[in-house]
Amino acid sequence: MEELRWVAAGGELLRERRTVVAAELTDTAWALDFTFALTNVTDRPLSIGSPATNGRPGAAYGGFFWRARKEERAPDVFTADTEGEPEVHGRRADWLALVGSTWTLVLAGATERTRRDPWFVRTAEYPGVGSSLAHTERVPIAAGDTLVRRVVTVVADGRLDRHGAAALVRKAVSR
């Protein structure tokens, strides 16, 4: 576990507690379980934004992000019920798979609030995916309150289909 302090010119704003756990799932897959908790240590409300909430439409990255290896061909991206960057970017889904030529990443929002965060997805420009904490509006944190997010990422050899991705992410999240 890590503990970090977010400090600005006026003093400390947030305390962050991060927990990172790696676990073997199969002979060809493992999971990275990442949880962060941000506590507002001020006596006033704070909010977290993104480039999108600050005027750059579509640039709603923030939260947890994984940039994958760039290959000759853009990776495929899908959820349980849709596929393709334009269809998946900015949408909410329990999990999302990014599939390259010989690998698969499956990301899952593993807390109820994380599942409500939209996904930030890039495949054509560069391969990357993450939870979009502040997709269209800033996320408020009241004085003394804590915002918690947990994202579990399955890293697998080979190209998984929907069934394989769903099965591995269920196994990883239930650990």
mmCIF file of C-alpha atoms in Angstrom:
data_model
loop_
_atom_site.group_PDB
_atom_site.id
_atom_site.type_symbol
_atom_site.label_atom_id
_atom_site.label_comp_id
_atom_site.label_asym_id
_atom_site.label_seq_id
_atom_site.Cartn_x
_atom_site.Cartn_y
_atom_site.Cartn_z
ATOM 1 C CA MET A 1 0.000 0.000 0.000
ATOM 2 C CA GLU A 2 1.127 3.542 -0.787
ATOM 3 C CA GLU A 3 0.026 6.762 0.802
ATOM 4 C CA LEU A 4 0.438 10.005 -1.094
ATOM 5 C CA ARG A 5 -0.346 13.624 -0.394
ATOM 6 C CA TRP A 6 -1.712 16.015 -3.007
ATOM 7 C CA VAL A 7 -0.354 19.455 -2.114
ATOM 8 C CA ALA A 8 -0.947 22.852 -3.749
ATOM 9 C CA ALA A 9 0.331 26.335 -2.897
ATOM 10 C CA GLY A 10 -2.326 26.651 -0.196
ATOM 11 C CA GLY A 11 -1.425 23.377 1.507
ATOM 12 C CA GLU A 12 -2.548 19.758 1.442
ATOM 13 C CA LEU A 13 -5.729 19.004 -0.534
ATOM 14 C CA LEU A 14 -6.049 15.241 -0.712
ATOM 15 C CA ARG A 15 -4.561 12.111 0.782
ATOM 16 C CA GLU A 16 -4.438 9.165 -1.554
ATOM 17 C CA ARG A 17 -4.181 5.552 -0.504
ATOM 18 C CA ARG A 18 -3.241 3.151 -3.313
ATOM 19 C CA THR A 19 -3.331 -0.609 -3.157
ATOM 20 C CA VAL A 20 -1.822 -2.653 -5.974
ATOM 21 C CA VAL A 21 -1.994 -6.442 -6.058
ATOM 22 C CA ALA A 22 -0.854 -8.786 -8.831
ATOM 23 C CA ALA A 23 -2.325 -12.288 -9.002
ATOM 24 C CA GLU A 24 -1.878 -15.260 -11.309
ATOM 25 C CA LEU A 25 -5.158 -16.377 -12.900
ATOM 26 C CA THR A 26 -4.019 -19.111 -15.309
ATOM 27 C CA ASP A 27 -0.791 -20.225 -16.983
ATOM 28 C CA THR A 28 -1.345 -17.481 -19.590
ATOM 29 C CA ALA A 29 -3.083 -14.698 -17.655
ATOM 30 C CA TRP A 30 -2.576 -12.575 -14.582
ATOM 31 C CA ALA A 31 -4.471 -9.672 -13.021
ATOM 32 C CA LEU A 32 -3.436 -6.299 -11.671
ATOM 33 C CA ASP A 33 -5.883 -5.133 -9.009
ATOM 34 C CA PHE A 34 -5.566 -1.371 -8.450
ATOM 35 C CA THR A 35 -7.587 0.554 -5.863
ATOM 36 C CA PHE A 36 -7.239 4.211 -5.013
ATOM 37 C CA ALA A 37 -8.982 6.229 -2.338
ATOM 38 C CA LEU A 38 -8.827 10.036 -2.358
ATOM 39 C CA THR A 39 -9.753 11.768 0.903
ATOM 40 C CA ASN A 40 -10.464 15.486 0.934
ATOM 41 C CA VAL A 41 -8.480 16.735 3.940
ATOM 42 C CA THR A 42 -9.606 20.353 3.602
ATOM 43 C CA ASP A 43 -12.568 22.046 5.227
ATOM 44 C CA ARG A 44 -14.161 22.859 1.865
ATOM 45 C CA PRO A 45 -15.497 20.885 -1.110
ATOM 46 C CA LEU A 46 -13.053 19.965 -3.877
ATOM 47 C CA SER A 47 -13.643 18.612 -7.362
ATOM 48 C CA ILE A 48 -11.615 16.565 -9.796
ATOM 49 C CA GLY A 49 -11.770 17.321 -13.490
ATOM 50 C CA SER A 50 -10.224 16.197 -16.740
ATOM 51 C CA PRO A 51 -9.092 17.943 -19.908
ATOM 52 C CA ALA A 52 -12.645 17.384 -21.205
ATOM 53 C CA THR A 53 -14.273 19.130 -18.231
ATOM 54 C CA ASN A 54 -11.787 21.960 -18.768
ATOM 55 C CA GLY A 55 -12.840 22.560 -22.380
ATOM 56 C CA ARG A 56 -11.188 19.863 -24.519
ATOM 57 C CA PRO A 57 -14.052 17.631 -25.771
ATOM 58 C CA GLY A 58 -13.263 13.917 -26.013
ATOM 59 C CA ALA A 59 -10.162 14.180 -23.813
ATOM 60 C CA ALA A 60 -11.772 12.727 -20.702
ATOM 61 C CA TYR A 61 -8.797 10.746 -19.531
ATOM 62 C CA GLY A 62 -8.165 10.610 -15.820
ATOM 63 C CA GLY A 63 -8.402 7.972 -13.162
ATOM 64 C CA PHE A 64 -6.687 4.715 -14.130
ATOM 65 C CA PHE A 65 -5.157 4.413 -17.623
ATOM 66 C CA TRP A 66 -3.267 1.646 -19.429
ATOM 67 C CA ARG A 67 -1.333 2.428 -22.597
ATOM 68 C CA ALA A 68 -0.708 -0.727 -24.621
ATOM 69 C CA ARG A 69 1.967 -1.643 -27.128
ATOM 70 C CA LYS A 70 1.519 -0.023 -30.545
ATOM 71 C CA GLU A 71 1.412 -2.566 -33.325
ATOM 72 C CA GLU A 72 1.099 -2.461 -37.099
ATOM 73 C CA ARG A 73 -2.688 -2.858 -36.810
ATOM 74 C CA ALA A 74 -4.890 -1.095 -34.255
ATOM 75 C CA PRO A 75 -6.221 -3.414 -31.540
ATOM 76 C CA ASP A 76 -9.830 -4.510 -31.394
ATOM 77 C CA VAL A 77 -11.942 -3.191 -28.547
ATOM 78 C CA PHE A 78 -15.232 -4.571 -27.236
ATOM 79 C CA THR A 79 -17.481 -4.887 -24.227
ATOM 80 C CA ALA A 80 -20.075 -7.549 -23.469
ATOM 81 C CA ASP A 81 -22.493 -5.946 -25.926
ATOM 82 C CA THR A 82 -20.693 -3.579 -28.318
ATOM 83 C CA GLU A 83 -17.435 -3.160 -30.212
ATOM 84 C CA GLY A 84 -15.278 -0.533 -31.868
ATOM 85 C CA GLU A 85 -13.638 2.629 -30.534
ATOM 86 C CA PRO A 86 -16.496 5.031 -31.442
ATOM 87 C CA GLU A 87 -19.074 2.714 -29.865
ATOM 88 C CA VAL A 88 -17.112 1.990 -26.674
ATOM 89 C CA HIS A 89 -15.416 5.344 -25.946
ATOM 90 C CA GLY A 90 -17.366 7.343 -23.385
ATOM 91 C CA ARG A 91 -19.764 4.475 -22.630
ATOM 92 C CA ARG A 92 -20.298 2.627 -19.378
ATOM 93 C CA ALA A 93 -19.735 -1.122 -19.221
ATOM 94 C CA ASP A 94 -18.767 -3.540 -16.450
ATOM 95 C CA TRP A 95 -15.694 -4.547 -18.443
ATOM 96 C CA LEU A 96 -13.870 -3.720 -21.663
ATOM 97 C CA ALA A 97 -11.367 -5.761 -23.697
ATOM 98 C CA LEU A 98 -8.514 -4.399 -25.806
ATOM 99 C CA VAL A 99 -7.159 -7.142 -28.081
ATOM 100 C CA GLY A 100 -3.866 -6.919 -29.956
ATOM 101 C CA SER A 101 -2.215 -9.372 -32.308
ATOM 102 C CA THR A 102 -0.989 -11.735 -29.545
ATOM 103 C CA TRP A 103 -2.364 -10.261 -26.315
ATOM 104 C CA THR A 104 -5.524 -9.165 -24.541
ATOM 105 C CA LEU A 105 -6.187 -6.646 -21.794
ATOM 106 C CA VAL A 106 -9.532 -6.808 -20.012
ATOM 107 C CA LEU A 107 -10.330 -3.938 -17.658
ATOM 108 C CA ALA A 108 -13.177 -4.066 -15.174
ATOM 109 C CA GLY A 109 -14.612 -1.471 -12.872
ATOM 110 C CA ALA A 110 -14.703 -3.504 -9.687
ATOM 111 C CA THR A 111 -16.592 -1.159 -7.371
ATOM 112 C CA GLU A 112 -20.154 -0.041 -7.972
ATOM 113 C CA ARG A 113 -19.063 3.544 -8.604
ATOM 114 C CA THR A 114 -16.247 2.497 -10.950
ATOM 115 C CA ARG A 115 -18.722 0.536 -13.062
ATOM 116 C CA ARG A 116 -20.594 3.787 -13.579
ATOM 117 C CA ASP A 117 -17.518 5.617 -14.896
ATOM 118 C CA PRO A 118 -17.367 5.706 -18.702
ATOM 119 C CA TRP A 119 -14.382 4.182 -20.469
ATOM 120 C CA PHE A 120 -11.779 6.316 -22.228
ATOM 121 C CA VAL A 121 -10.635 4.386 -25.302
ATOM 122 C CA ARG A 122 -8.108 4.972 -28.052
ATOM 123 C CA THR A 123 -7.252 2.369 -30.676
ATOM 124 C CA ALA A 124 -6.626 4.189 -33.967
ATOM 125 C CA GLU A 125 -4.331 6.963 -32.722
ATOM 126 C CA TYR A 126 -2.604 4.858 -30.058
ATOM 127 C CA PRO A 127 -3.723 1.805 -28.051
ATOM 128 C CA GLY A 128 -4.902 2.801 -24.612
ATOM 129 C CA VAL A 129 -7.858 2.461 -22.289
ATOM 130 C CA GLY A 130 -8.820 3.677 -18.861
ATOM 131 C CA SER A 131 -11.598 4.612 -16.525
ATOM 132 C CA SER A 132 -12.821 8.125 -17.206
ATOM 133 C CA LEU A 133 -13.343 9.494 -13.724
ATOM 134 C CA ALA A 134 -14.510 12.961 -14.860
ATOM 135 C CA HIS A 135 -15.872 12.295 -18.333
ATOM 136 C CA THR A 136 -18.361 15.134 -18.815
ATOM 137 C CA GLU A 137 -18.423 16.876 -15.447
ATOM 138 C CA ARG A 138 -16.170 17.390 -12.479
ATOM 139 C CA VAL A 139 -16.407 14.860 -9.641
ATOM 140 C CA PRO A 140 -17.084 16.519 -6.279
ATOM 141 C CA ILE A 141 -15.502 15.390 -3.015
ATOM 142 C CA ALA A 142 -17.009 17.008 0.075
ATOM 143 C CA ALA A 143 -14.788 18.052 2.973
ATOM 144 C CA GLY A 144 -13.739 14.908 4.847
ATOM 145 C CA ASP A 145 -15.233 12.543 2.237
ATOM 146 C CA THR A 146 -13.368 9.806 0.364
ATOM 147 C CA LEU A 147 -13.752 8.849 -3.293
ATOM 148 C CA VAL A 148 -12.833 5.204 -4.010
ATOM 149 C CA ARG A 149 -12.252 3.470 -7.320
ATOM 150 C CA ARG A 150 -11.044 -0.072 -8.063
ATOM 151 C CA VAL A 151 -9.998 -1.230 -11.516
ATOM 152 C CA VAL A 152 -8.909 -4.798 -12.184
ATOM 153 C CA THR A 153 -6.904 -5.424 -15.366
ATOM 154 C CA VAL A 154 -6.440 -8.911 -16.786
ATOM 155 C CA VAL A 155 -3.305 -9.313 -18.906
ATOM 156 C CA ALA A 156 -3.561 -12.411 -21.102
ATOM 157 C CA ASP A 157 -1.485 -14.052 -23.787
ATOM 158 C CA GLY A 158 -3.408 -14.592 -27.011
ATOM 159 C CA ARG A 159 -6.577 -13.086 -28.433
ATOM 160 C CA LEU A 160 -9.571 -13.572 -26.158
ATOM 161 C CA ASP A 161 -13.156 -13.467 -27.389
ATOM 162 C CA ARG A 162 -16.092 -12.098 -25.347
ATOM 163 C CA HIS A 163 -16.635 -15.365 -23.512
ATOM 164 C CA GLY A 164 -12.955 -15.757 -22.594
ATOM 165 C CA ALA A 165 -12.626 -12.111 -21.546
ATOM 166 C CA ALA A 166 -15.741 -12.255 -19.375
ATOM 167 C CA ALA A 167 -14.659 -15.490 -17.695
ATOM 168 C CA LEU A 168 -11.189 -14.206 -16.794
ATOM 169 C CA VAL A 169 -12.434 -10.857 -15.529
ATOM 170 C CA ARG A 170 -15.048 -12.572 -13.329
ATOM 171 C CA LYS A 171 -12.290 -14.721 -11.852
ATOM 172 C CA ALA A 172 -10.031 -11.702 -11.300
ATOM 173 C CA VAL A 173 -12.676 -9.465 -9.723
ATOM 174 C CA SER A 174 -13.918 -12.143 -7.337
ATOM 175 C CA ARG A 175 -10.442 -12.700 -5.801
#
